[in-house]
mmCIF file with all atom_site columns, C-alpha atoms and ligand atoms in Angstrom:
data_model
loop_
_atom_site.group_PDB
_atom_site.id
_atom_site.type_symbol
_atom_site.label_atom_id
_atom_site.label_alt_id
_atom_site.label_comp_id
_atom_site.label_asym_id
_atom_site.label_entity_id
_atom_site.label_seq_id
_atom_site.pdbx_PDB_ins_code
_atom_site.Cartn_x
_atom_site.Cartn_y
_atom_site.Cartn_z
_atom_site.occupancy
_atom_site.B_iso_or_equiv
_atom_site.pdbx_formal_charge
_atom_site.auth_seq_id
_atom_site.auth_comp_id
_atom_site.auth_asym_id
_atom_site.auth_atom_id
_atom_site.pdbx_PDB_model_num
ATOM   1   C  CA  . MET B 1 1   ? 83.128 146.503 -31.813 1.00 89.00 ? 8   MET B CA  1
ATOM   2   C  CA  . SER B 1 2   ? 81.671 149.986 -32.924 1.00 96.00 ? 9   SER B CA  1
ATOM   3   C  CA  . GLN B 1 3   ? 79.442 151.927 -30.512 1.00 97.00 ? 10  GLN B CA  1
ATOM   4   C  CA  . THR B 1 4   ? 76.117 151.829 -33.089 1.00 98.00 ? 11  THR B CA  1
ATOM   5   C  CA  . LEU B 1 5   ? 77.109 147.830 -33.215 1.00 98.00 ? 12  LEU B CA  1
ATOM   6   C  CA  . GLU B 1 6   ? 77.103 147.657 -29.410 1.00 98.00 ? 13  GLU B CA  1
ATOM   7   C  CA  . ALA B 1 7   ? 74.023 149.619 -29.415 1.00 98.00 ? 14  ALA B CA  1
ATOM   8   C  CA  . VAL B 1 8   ? 71.399 147.554 -31.602 1.00 98.00 ? 15  VAL B CA  1
ATOM   9   C  CA  . LEU B 1 9   ? 72.978 144.328 -29.903 1.00 98.00 ? 16  LEU B CA  1
ATOM   10  C  CA  . ASN B 1 10  ? 72.079 145.709 -26.542 1.00 98.00 ? 17  ASN B CA  1
ATOM   11  C  CA  . ALA B 1 11  ? 68.453 147.065 -27.844 1.00 98.00 ? 18  ALA B CA  1
ATOM   12  C  CA  . ASN B 1 12  ? 67.905 143.686 -29.251 1.00 98.00 ? 19  ASN B CA  1
ATOM   13  C  CA  . ALA B 1 13  ? 68.548 141.827 -26.419 1.00 98.00 ? 20  ALA B CA  1
ATOM   14  C  CA  . ALA B 1 14  ? 65.958 144.388 -24.382 1.00 98.00 ? 21  ALA B CA  1
ATOM   15  C  CA  . TYR B 1 15  ? 63.590 143.506 -27.111 1.00 98.00 ? 22  TYR B CA  1
ATOM   16  C  CA  . ALA B 1 16  ? 64.024 140.022 -26.992 1.00 98.00 ? 23  ALA B CA  1
ATOM   17  C  CA  . ALA B 1 17  ? 64.128 139.660 -23.008 1.00 98.00 ? 24  ALA B CA  1
ATOM   18  C  CA  . ASP B 1 18  ? 60.392 139.994 -23.036 1.00 96.00 ? 25  ASP B CA  1
ATOM   19  C  CA  . PHE B 1 19  ? 59.574 138.870 -26.530 1.00 98.00 ? 26  PHE B CA  1
ATOM   20  C  CA  . ASP B 1 20  ? 56.028 137.565 -26.413 1.00 97.00 ? 27  ASP B CA  1
ATOM   21  C  CA  . LYS B 1 21  ? 55.547 137.341 -30.504 1.00 97.00 ? 28  LYS B CA  1
ATOM   22  C  CA  . GLY B 1 22  ? 57.372 133.844 -31.652 1.00 97.00 ? 29  GLY B CA  1
ATOM   23  C  CA  . ASP B 1 23  ? 53.640 132.368 -32.570 1.00 97.00 ? 30  ASP B CA  1
ATOM   24  C  CA  . LEU B 1 24  ? 52.624 134.734 -35.144 1.00 98.00 ? 31  LEU B CA  1
ATOM   25  C  CA  . PRO B 1 25  ? 51.874 132.801 -38.655 1.00 98.00 ? 32  PRO B CA  1
ATOM   26  C  CA  . MET B 1 26  ? 54.097 133.986 -41.822 1.00 98.00 ? 33  MET B CA  1
ATOM   27  C  CA  . PRO B 1 27  ? 51.376 135.823 -43.934 1.00 98.00 ? 34  PRO B CA  1
ATOM   28  C  CA  . PRO B 1 28  ? 50.927 139.512 -42.733 1.00 98.00 ? 35  PRO B CA  1
ATOM   29  C  CA  . GLY B 1 29  ? 47.375 139.660 -40.290 1.00 98.00 ? 36  GLY B CA  1
ATOM   30  C  CA  . ARG B 1 30  ? 45.874 142.472 -41.903 1.00 98.00 ? 37  ARG B CA  1
ATOM   31  C  CA  . HIS B 1 31  ? 46.455 141.974 -45.576 1.00 98.00 ? 38  HIS B CA  1
ATOM   32  C  CA  . PHE B 1 32  ? 48.025 144.999 -46.332 1.00 98.00 ? 39  PHE B CA  1
ATOM   33  C  CA  . ALA B 1 33  ? 51.627 146.091 -47.610 1.00 98.00 ? 40  ALA B CA  1
ATOM   34  C  CA  . ILE B 1 34  ? 53.147 149.431 -47.691 1.00 99.00 ? 41  ILE B CA  1
ATOM   35  C  CA  . LEU B 1 35  ? 55.820 150.648 -50.565 1.00 98.00 ? 42  LEU B CA  1
ATOM   36  C  CA  . THR B 1 36  ? 57.576 153.624 -48.820 1.00 98.00 ? 43  THR B CA  1
ATOM   37  C  CA  . CYS B 1 37  ? 60.873 155.629 -48.663 1.00 98.00 ? 44  CYS B CA  1
ATOM   38  C  CA  . MET B 1 38  ? 64.045 154.276 -46.503 1.00 98.00 ? 45  MET B CA  1
ATOM   39  C  CA  . ASP B 1 39  ? 63.795 157.702 -45.266 1.00 98.00 ? 46  ASP B CA  1
ATOM   40  C  CA  . ALA B 1 40  ? 64.900 157.953 -41.529 1.00 98.00 ? 47  ALA B CA  1
ATOM   41  C  CA  . ARG B 1 41  ? 62.408 160.077 -40.403 1.00 98.00 ? 48  ARG B CA  1
ATOM   42  C  CA  . LEU B 1 42  ? 60.151 157.588 -41.781 1.00 98.00 ? 49  LEU B CA  1
ATOM   43  C  CA  . ASP B 1 43  ? 58.141 155.124 -39.134 1.00 98.00 ? 50  ASP B CA  1
ATOM   44  C  CA  . PRO B 1 44  ? 55.855 153.085 -40.884 1.00 98.00 ? 51  PRO B CA  1
ATOM   45  C  CA  . ALA B 1 45  ? 54.971 151.413 -37.928 1.00 98.00 ? 52  ALA B CA  1
ATOM   46  C  CA  . LYS B 1 46  ? 54.046 154.530 -36.324 1.00 98.00 ? 53  LYS B CA  1
ATOM   47  C  CA  . TYR B 1 47  ? 52.520 156.395 -39.035 1.00 98.00 ? 54  TYR B CA  1
ATOM   48  C  CA  . ALA B 1 48  ? 50.222 153.771 -40.248 1.00 98.00 ? 55  ALA B CA  1
ATOM   49  C  CA  . GLY B 1 49  ? 49.956 152.290 -36.658 1.00 98.00 ? 56  GLY B CA  1
ATOM   50  C  CA  . LEU B 1 50  ? 51.393 148.646 -37.279 1.00 98.00 ? 57  LEU B CA  1
ATOM   51  C  CA  . ALA B 1 51  ? 52.260 146.060 -34.857 1.00 98.00 ? 58  ALA B CA  1
ATOM   52  C  CA  . GLU B 1 52  ? 54.433 142.984 -35.599 1.00 98.00 ? 59  GLU B CA  1
ATOM   53  C  CA  . GLY B 1 53  ? 52.504 140.522 -38.229 1.00 98.00 ? 60  GLY B CA  1
ATOM   54  C  CA  . ASP B 1 54  ? 50.144 143.252 -39.413 1.00 98.00 ? 61  ASP B CA  1
ATOM   55  C  CA  . ALA B 1 55  ? 51.564 144.146 -42.625 1.00 98.00 ? 62  ALA B CA  1
ATOM   56  C  CA  . HIS B 1 56  ? 54.496 144.070 -45.286 1.00 98.00 ? 63  HIS B CA  1
ATOM   57  C  CA  . VAL B 1 57  ? 56.557 147.506 -45.692 1.00 98.00 ? 64  VAL B CA  1
ATOM   58  C  CA  . ILE B 1 58  ? 58.949 147.423 -48.572 1.00 98.00 ? 65  ILE B CA  1
ATOM   59  C  CA  . ARG B 1 59  ? 61.443 150.268 -48.620 1.00 98.00 ? 66  ARG B CA  1
ATOM   60  C  CA  . ASN B 1 60  ? 64.121 151.884 -50.920 1.00 98.00 ? 67  ASN B CA  1
ATOM   61  C  CA  . ALA B 1 61  ? 65.531 155.032 -51.751 1.00 98.00 ? 68  ALA B CA  1
ATOM   62  C  CA  . GLY B 1 62  ? 62.316 157.169 -52.899 1.00 98.00 ? 69  GLY B CA  1
ATOM   63  C  CA  . GLY B 1 63  ? 59.685 154.238 -52.154 1.00 98.00 ? 70  GLY B CA  1
ATOM   64  C  CA  . ARG B 1 64  ? 60.030 153.786 -56.023 1.00 98.00 ? 71  ARG B CA  1
ATOM   65  C  CA  . ALA B 1 65  ? 58.253 151.226 -57.724 1.00 98.00 ? 72  ALA B CA  1
ATOM   66  C  CA  . SER B 1 66  ? 61.683 149.448 -58.906 1.00 98.00 ? 73  SER B CA  1
ATOM   67  C  CA  . ASP B 1 67  ? 61.574 146.246 -60.200 1.00 98.00 ? 74  ASP B CA  1
ATOM   68  C  CA  . ASP B 1 68  ? 62.659 144.648 -57.153 1.00 98.00 ? 75  ASP B CA  1
ATOM   69  C  CA  . ALA B 1 69  ? 59.745 146.567 -55.126 1.00 98.00 ? 76  ALA B CA  1
ATOM   70  C  CA  . ILE B 1 70  ? 57.378 144.941 -57.662 1.00 98.00 ? 77  ILE B CA  1
ATOM   71  C  CA  . ARG B 1 71  ? 59.053 141.835 -57.299 1.00 98.00 ? 78  ARG B CA  1
ATOM   72  C  CA  . SER B 1 72  ? 58.046 141.875 -53.607 1.00 98.00 ? 79  SER B CA  1
ATOM   73  C  CA  . LEU B 1 73  ? 54.796 143.441 -53.919 1.00 98.00 ? 80  LEU B CA  1
ATOM   74  C  CA  . VAL B 1 74  ? 54.467 140.161 -56.456 1.00 98.00 ? 81  VAL B CA  1
ATOM   75  C  CA  . ILE B 1 75  ? 55.255 137.906 -53.463 1.00 98.00 ? 82  ILE B CA  1
ATOM   76  C  CA  . SER B 1 76  ? 53.354 139.652 -51.140 1.00 98.00 ? 83  SER B CA  1
ATOM   77  C  CA  . TYR B 1 77  ? 50.119 139.068 -52.699 1.00 98.00 ? 84  TYR B CA  1
ATOM   78  C  CA  . LYS B 1 78  ? 50.674 135.780 -54.536 1.00 98.00 ? 85  LYS B CA  1
ATOM   79  C  CA  . LEU B 1 79  ? 52.138 134.113 -51.650 1.00 98.00 ? 86  LEU B CA  1
ATOM   80  C  CA  . LEU B 1 80  ? 51.089 135.743 -48.529 1.00 98.00 ? 87  LEU B CA  1
ATOM   81  C  CA  . GLY B 1 81  ? 47.747 137.019 -49.094 1.00 98.00 ? 88  GLY B CA  1
ATOM   82  C  CA  . THR B 1 82  ? 47.611 140.660 -49.371 1.00 98.00 ? 89  THR B CA  1
ATOM   83  C  CA  . ARG B 1 83  ? 44.842 142.370 -51.076 1.00 98.00 ? 90  ARG B CA  1
ATOM   84  C  CA  . GLU B 1 84  ? 45.366 145.946 -51.068 1.00 98.00 ? 91  GLU B CA  1
ATOM   85  C  CA  . TRP B 1 85  ? 48.767 148.443 -51.719 1.00 98.00 ? 92  TRP B CA  1
ATOM   86  C  CA  . PHE B 1 86  ? 49.909 151.759 -50.576 1.00 98.00 ? 93  PHE B CA  1
ATOM   87  C  CA  . VAL B 1 87  ? 52.638 153.654 -52.060 1.00 98.00 ? 94  VAL B CA  1
ATOM   88  C  CA  . ILE B 1 88  ? 54.211 156.087 -49.767 1.00 98.00 ? 95  ILE B CA  1
ATOM   89  C  CA  . HIS B 1 89  ? 56.191 158.814 -50.863 1.00 98.00 ? 96  HIS B CA  1
ATOM   90  C  CA  . HIS B 1 90  ? 57.215 162.080 -48.589 1.00 98.00 ? 97  HIS B CA  1
ATOM   91  C  CA  . THR B 1 91  ? 58.129 165.542 -48.315 1.00 98.00 ? 98  THR B CA  1
ATOM   92  C  CA  . ASP B 1 92  ? 61.455 166.625 -47.948 1.00 98.00 ? 99  ASP B CA  1
ATOM   93  C  CA  . CYS B 1 93  ? 63.099 163.303 -49.976 1.00 98.00 ? 100 CYS B CA  1
ATOM   94  C  CA  . GLY B 1 94  ? 66.607 163.356 -50.564 1.00 97.00 ? 101 GLY B CA  1
ATOM   95  C  CA  . MET B 1 95  ? 65.609 161.468 -54.221 1.00 98.00 ? 102 MET B CA  1
ATOM   96  C  CA  . GLU B 1 96  ? 64.497 165.385 -54.880 1.00 97.00 ? 103 GLU B CA  1
ATOM   97  C  CA  . THR B 1 97  ? 68.109 166.195 -54.727 1.00 96.00 ? 104 THR B CA  1
ATOM   98  C  CA  . PHE B 1 98  ? 70.139 164.789 -57.115 1.00 97.00 ? 105 PHE B CA  1
ATOM   99  C  CA  . THR B 1 99  ? 69.488 163.959 -60.796 1.00 97.00 ? 106 THR B CA  1
ATOM   100 C  CA  . ASP B 1 100 ? 71.028 160.736 -62.636 1.00 98.00 ? 107 ASP B CA  1
ATOM   101 C  CA  . GLU B 1 101 ? 73.424 162.732 -64.064 1.00 98.00 ? 108 GLU B CA  1
ATOM   102 C  CA  . ILE B 1 102 ? 74.705 164.632 -60.641 1.00 97.00 ? 109 ILE B CA  1
ATOM   103 C  CA  . MET B 1 103 ? 75.091 160.560 -59.167 1.00 98.00 ? 110 MET B CA  1
ATOM   104 C  CA  . ARG B 1 104 ? 76.712 159.590 -61.369 1.00 98.00 ? 111 ARG B CA  1
ATOM   105 C  CA  . GLY B 1 105 ? 79.401 161.978 -61.686 1.00 97.00 ? 112 GLY B CA  1
ATOM   106 C  CA  . LEU B 1 106 ? 79.819 162.141 -57.854 1.00 97.00 ? 113 LEU B CA  1
ATOM   107 C  CA  . LEU B 1 107 ? 80.490 158.226 -57.814 1.00 97.00 ? 114 LEU B CA  1
ATOM   108 C  CA  . ALA B 1 108 ? 82.861 158.622 -60.823 1.00 96.00 ? 115 ALA B CA  1
ATOM   109 C  CA  . SER B 1 109 ? 84.836 161.436 -59.025 1.00 96.00 ? 116 SER B CA  1
ATOM   110 C  CA  . SER B 1 110 ? 85.286 159.265 -55.635 1.00 96.00 ? 117 SER B CA  1
ATOM   111 C  CA  . LEU B 1 111 ? 83.448 156.768 -53.168 1.00 96.00 ? 118 LEU B CA  1
ATOM   112 C  CA  . LYS B 1 112 ? 83.493 158.711 -50.450 1.00 96.00 ? 119 LYS B CA  1
ATOM   113 C  CA  . THR B 1 113 ? 80.368 160.702 -48.618 1.00 96.00 ? 120 THR B CA  1
ATOM   114 C  CA  . ALA B 1 114 ? 79.394 163.573 -50.524 1.00 96.00 ? 121 ALA B CA  1
ATOM   115 C  CA  . SER B 1 115 ? 78.524 166.982 -49.188 1.00 96.00 ? 122 SER B CA  1
ATOM   116 C  CA  . VAL B 1 116 ? 75.826 168.987 -49.936 1.00 95.00 ? 123 VAL B CA  1
ATOM   117 C  CA  . ASP B 1 117 ? 74.937 172.902 -49.811 1.00 94.00 ? 124 ASP B CA  1
ATOM   118 C  CA  . ALA B 1 118 ? 72.806 175.170 -51.314 1.00 92.00 ? 125 ALA B CA  1
ATOM   119 C  CA  . SER B 1 119 ? 74.496 175.053 -54.519 1.00 93.00 ? 126 SER B CA  1
ATOM   120 C  CA  . GLY B 1 120 ? 73.854 171.315 -54.586 1.00 93.00 ? 127 GLY B CA  1
ATOM   121 C  CA  . TRP B 1 121 ? 76.104 168.203 -54.119 1.00 96.00 ? 128 TRP B CA  1
ATOM   122 C  CA  . HIS B 1 122 ? 79.701 168.219 -53.734 1.00 96.00 ? 129 HIS B CA  1
ATOM   123 C  CA  . ASP B 1 123 ? 82.229 165.600 -53.880 1.00 94.00 ? 130 ASP B CA  1
ATOM   124 C  CA  . SER B 1 124 ? 85.773 165.561 -52.069 1.00 88.00 ? 131 SER B CA  1
ATOM   125 C  CA  . GLY B 1 125 ? 87.568 164.103 -55.134 1.00 86.00 ? 132 GLY B CA  1
ATOM   126 C  CA  . GLU B 1 126 ? 89.720 161.746 -52.865 1.00 89.00 ? 133 GLU B CA  1
ATOM   127 C  CA  . GLY B 1 127 ? 90.470 158.460 -54.255 1.00 86.00 ? 134 GLY B CA  1
ATOM   128 C  CA  . SER B 1 128 ? 88.868 156.250 -56.995 1.00 93.00 ? 135 SER B CA  1
ATOM   129 C  CA  . GLY B 1 129 ? 85.577 156.561 -58.371 1.00 96.00 ? 136 GLY B CA  1
ATOM   130 C  CA  . SER B 1 130 ? 83.870 154.232 -60.570 1.00 97.00 ? 137 SER B CA  1
ATOM   131 C  CA  . THR B 1 131 ? 81.713 154.840 -63.564 1.00 97.00 ? 138 THR B CA  1
ATOM   132 C  CA  . GLU B 1 132 ? 79.580 152.002 -62.965 1.00 98.00 ? 139 GLU B CA  1
ATOM   133 C  CA  . GLY B 1 133 ? 76.727 154.203 -61.508 1.00 98.00 ? 140 GLY B CA  1
ATOM   134 C  CA  . ASN B 1 134 ? 76.351 155.157 -65.185 1.00 98.00 ? 141 ASN B CA  1
ATOM   135 C  CA  . TYR B 1 135 ? 74.651 151.775 -65.461 1.00 98.00 ? 142 TYR B CA  1
ATOM   136 C  CA  . VAL B 1 136 ? 72.282 152.514 -62.634 1.00 98.00 ? 143 VAL B CA  1
ATOM   137 C  CA  . ASP B 1 137 ? 68.651 154.133 -63.053 1.00 97.00 ? 144 ASP B CA  1
ATOM   138 C  CA  . TRP B 1 138 ? 68.830 155.911 -59.549 1.00 98.00 ? 145 TRP B CA  1
ATOM   139 C  CA  . LEU B 1 139 ? 65.072 156.715 -59.524 1.00 98.00 ? 146 LEU B CA  1
ATOM   140 C  CA  . THR B 1 140 ? 65.262 160.062 -58.454 1.00 98.00 ? 147 THR B CA  1
ATOM   141 C  CA  . ILE B 1 141 ? 62.222 162.306 -58.070 1.00 98.00 ? 148 ILE B CA  1
ATOM   142 C  CA  . LYS B 1 142 ? 61.348 165.811 -59.288 1.00 97.00 ? 149 LYS B CA  1
ATOM   143 C  CA  . ASP B 1 143 ? 57.387 165.920 -57.727 1.00 97.00 ? 150 ASP B CA  1
ATOM   144 C  CA  . ASN B 1 144 ? 56.229 164.130 -54.887 1.00 96.00 ? 151 ASN B CA  1
ATOM   145 C  CA  . ALA B 1 145 ? 52.964 163.763 -56.476 1.00 97.00 ? 152 ALA B CA  1
ATOM   146 C  CA  . GLN B 1 146 ? 54.078 162.981 -59.716 1.00 98.00 ? 153 GLN B CA  1
ATOM   147 C  CA  . SER B 1 147 ? 56.286 160.287 -58.954 1.00 98.00 ? 154 SER B CA  1
ATOM   148 C  CA  . VAL B 1 148 ? 53.452 158.739 -56.456 1.00 98.00 ? 155 VAL B CA  1
ATOM   149 C  CA  . LEU B 1 149 ? 51.128 158.938 -59.632 1.00 98.00 ? 156 LEU B CA  1
ATOM   150 C  CA  . GLU B 1 150 ? 53.625 157.084 -61.927 1.00 98.00 ? 157 GLU B CA  1
ATOM   151 C  CA  . ASP B 1 151 ? 54.488 154.166 -59.723 1.00 98.00 ? 158 ASP B CA  1
ATOM   152 C  CA  . VAL B 1 152 ? 51.154 153.589 -58.655 1.00 98.00 ? 159 VAL B CA  1
ATOM   153 C  CA  . GLN B 1 153 ? 50.398 153.735 -62.408 1.00 98.00 ? 160 GLN B CA  1
ATOM   154 C  CA  . ARG B 1 154 ? 53.341 151.221 -62.952 1.00 98.00 ? 161 ARG B CA  1
ATOM   155 C  CA  . ILE B 1 155 ? 52.152 149.090 -60.145 1.00 98.00 ? 162 ILE B CA  1
ATOM   156 C  CA  . ARG B 1 156 ? 48.364 149.149 -62.023 1.00 98.00 ? 163 ARG B CA  1
ATOM   157 C  CA  . ARG B 1 157 ? 49.875 148.148 -64.769 1.00 97.00 ? 164 ARG B CA  1
ATOM   158 C  CA  . HIS B 1 158 ? 52.005 145.833 -64.385 1.00 98.00 ? 165 HIS B CA  1
ATOM   159 C  CA  . PRO B 1 159 ? 51.674 142.598 -66.104 1.00 98.00 ? 166 PRO B CA  1
ATOM   160 C  CA  . LEU B 1 160 ? 51.763 140.247 -62.915 1.00 98.00 ? 167 LEU B CA  1
ATOM   161 C  CA  . VAL B 1 161 ? 49.397 143.008 -60.658 1.00 98.00 ? 168 VAL B CA  1
ATOM   162 C  CA  . PRO B 1 162 ? 45.902 141.630 -60.518 1.00 97.00 ? 169 PRO B CA  1
ATOM   163 C  CA  . GLY B 1 163 ? 43.348 143.942 -61.074 1.00 97.00 ? 170 GLY B CA  1
ATOM   164 C  CA  . GLU B 1 164 ? 41.749 143.439 -57.479 1.00 97.00 ? 171 GLU B CA  1
ATOM   165 C  CA  . ILE B 1 165 ? 44.058 144.672 -55.921 1.00 98.00 ? 172 ILE B CA  1
ATOM   166 C  CA  . PRO B 1 166 ? 43.688 148.334 -54.826 1.00 98.00 ? 173 PRO B CA  1
ATOM   167 C  CA  . ILE B 1 167 ? 46.645 150.897 -54.958 1.00 98.00 ? 174 ILE B CA  1
ATOM   168 C  CA  . TYR B 1 168 ? 46.484 153.979 -52.565 1.00 98.00 ? 175 TYR B CA  1
ATOM   169 C  CA  . GLY B 1 169 ? 48.768 157.014 -53.109 1.00 98.00 ? 176 GLY B CA  1
ATOM   170 C  CA  . TYR B 1 170 ? 49.760 159.049 -51.054 1.00 98.00 ? 177 TYR B CA  1
ATOM   171 C  CA  . ILE B 1 171 ? 52.549 161.662 -49.354 1.00 98.00 ? 178 ILE B CA  1
ATOM   172 C  CA  . TYR B 1 172 ? 54.047 161.310 -45.767 1.00 98.00 ? 179 TYR B CA  1
ATOM   173 C  CA  . ASP B 1 173 ? 54.366 164.875 -44.610 1.00 98.00 ? 180 ASP B CA  1
ATOM   174 C  CA  . VAL B 1 174 ? 57.521 164.687 -42.484 1.00 98.00 ? 181 VAL B CA  1
ATOM   175 C  CA  . ARG B 1 175 ? 56.473 168.204 -40.612 1.00 98.00 ? 182 ARG B CA  1
ATOM   176 C  CA  . THR B 1 176 ? 53.359 167.299 -39.350 1.00 98.00 ? 183 THR B CA  1
ATOM   177 C  CA  . GLY B 1 177 ? 53.444 163.491 -39.336 1.00 98.00 ? 184 GLY B CA  1
ATOM   178 C  CA  . LYS B 1 178 ? 50.288 163.496 -41.448 1.00 98.00 ? 185 LYS B CA  1
ATOM   179 C  CA  . LEU B 1 179 ? 49.592 161.223 -44.663 1.00 98.00 ? 186 LEU B CA  1
ATOM   180 C  CA  . ILE B 1 180 ? 48.372 163.436 -47.410 1.00 98.00 ? 187 ILE B CA  1
ATOM   181 C  CA  . GLU B 1 181 ? 46.334 161.600 -50.451 1.00 98.00 ? 188 GLU B CA  1
ATOM   182 C  CA  . VAL B 1 182 ? 47.706 162.013 -53.544 1.00 98.00 ? 189 VAL B CA  1
ATOM   183 C  CA  . PRO B 1 183 ? 44.196 161.595 -55.286 1.00 98.00 ? 190 PRO B CA  1
ATOM   184 C  CA  . GLU B 1 184 ? 45.275 161.514 -59.137 1.00 98.00 ? 191 GLU B CA  1
ATOM   185 C  CA  . ALA B 1 185 ? 47.192 158.491 -58.030 1.00 98.00 ? 192 ALA B CA  1
ATOM   186 C  CA  . THR B 1 186 ? 44.705 157.013 -55.817 1.00 95.00 ? 193 THR B CA  1
ATOM   187 C  CA  . ARG B 1 187 ? 42.340 156.928 -58.472 1.00 97.00 ? 194 ARG B CA  1
ATOM   188 C  CA  . VAL B 1 188 ? 44.939 155.496 -61.411 1.00 97.00 ? 195 VAL B CA  1
ATOM   189 C  CA  . GLY B 1 189 ? 45.515 152.381 -58.372 1.00 98.00 ? 196 GLY B CA  1
ATOM   190 C  CA  . MET B 1 190 ? 41.542 151.805 -58.327 1.00 97.00 ? 197 MET B CA  1
ATOM   191 C  CA  . ALA B 1 191 ? 40.650 148.019 -57.997 1.00 97.00 ? 198 ALA B CA  1
ATOM   192 C  CA  . LEU B 1 192 ? 39.788 147.298 -61.958 1.00 90.00 ? 199 LEU B CA  1
ATOM   193 C  CA  . VAL B 1 193 ? 37.537 144.629 -60.934 1.00 75.00 ? 200 VAL B CA  1
HETATM 194 ZN ZN1 . ZN  L 2 .   ? 62.838 159.693 -48.959 1.00 78.76 ? 306 ZN  L ZN1 1
#
């Protein structure tokens, strides 16, 4: 068994040993959802004060409002009753370190993990790659505040999102743990009714 697998299963056994949350209802008790980045340094339960059953947390690379993130948000309100949403990107996001063109080039070169240094991303070129990456929009980020604004705007204008849900735009600072508002995004995300 891999060390990682063993560690995860041991941690789960300890968690389950005194587990007492088995009767929670499915709908989030605090009626809100967070869309945020998968970055390992972000712990939404801690930075937003969540316990099991409190809120939906939807995560992807960048915390971007992709079609799939919107699918989850729509299910979140339509079937599970959330009434307020947060879009939370963060400082030092990996999505700021590359472009579609770079990612496509790296994948075309090989499927091995790339390395990065001051001059950018490099691929070992070991083994074969794939041009399938050319068909993916990697939703990279040039500017944090701008990406939060764009995503809040996209969700706000989406035909399946009702006007009464306010959408708040924030950037999590990985150095301080603080949530910094992107006022323009929150303004764009204001409830319409
Ligand atoms: Zn990130």
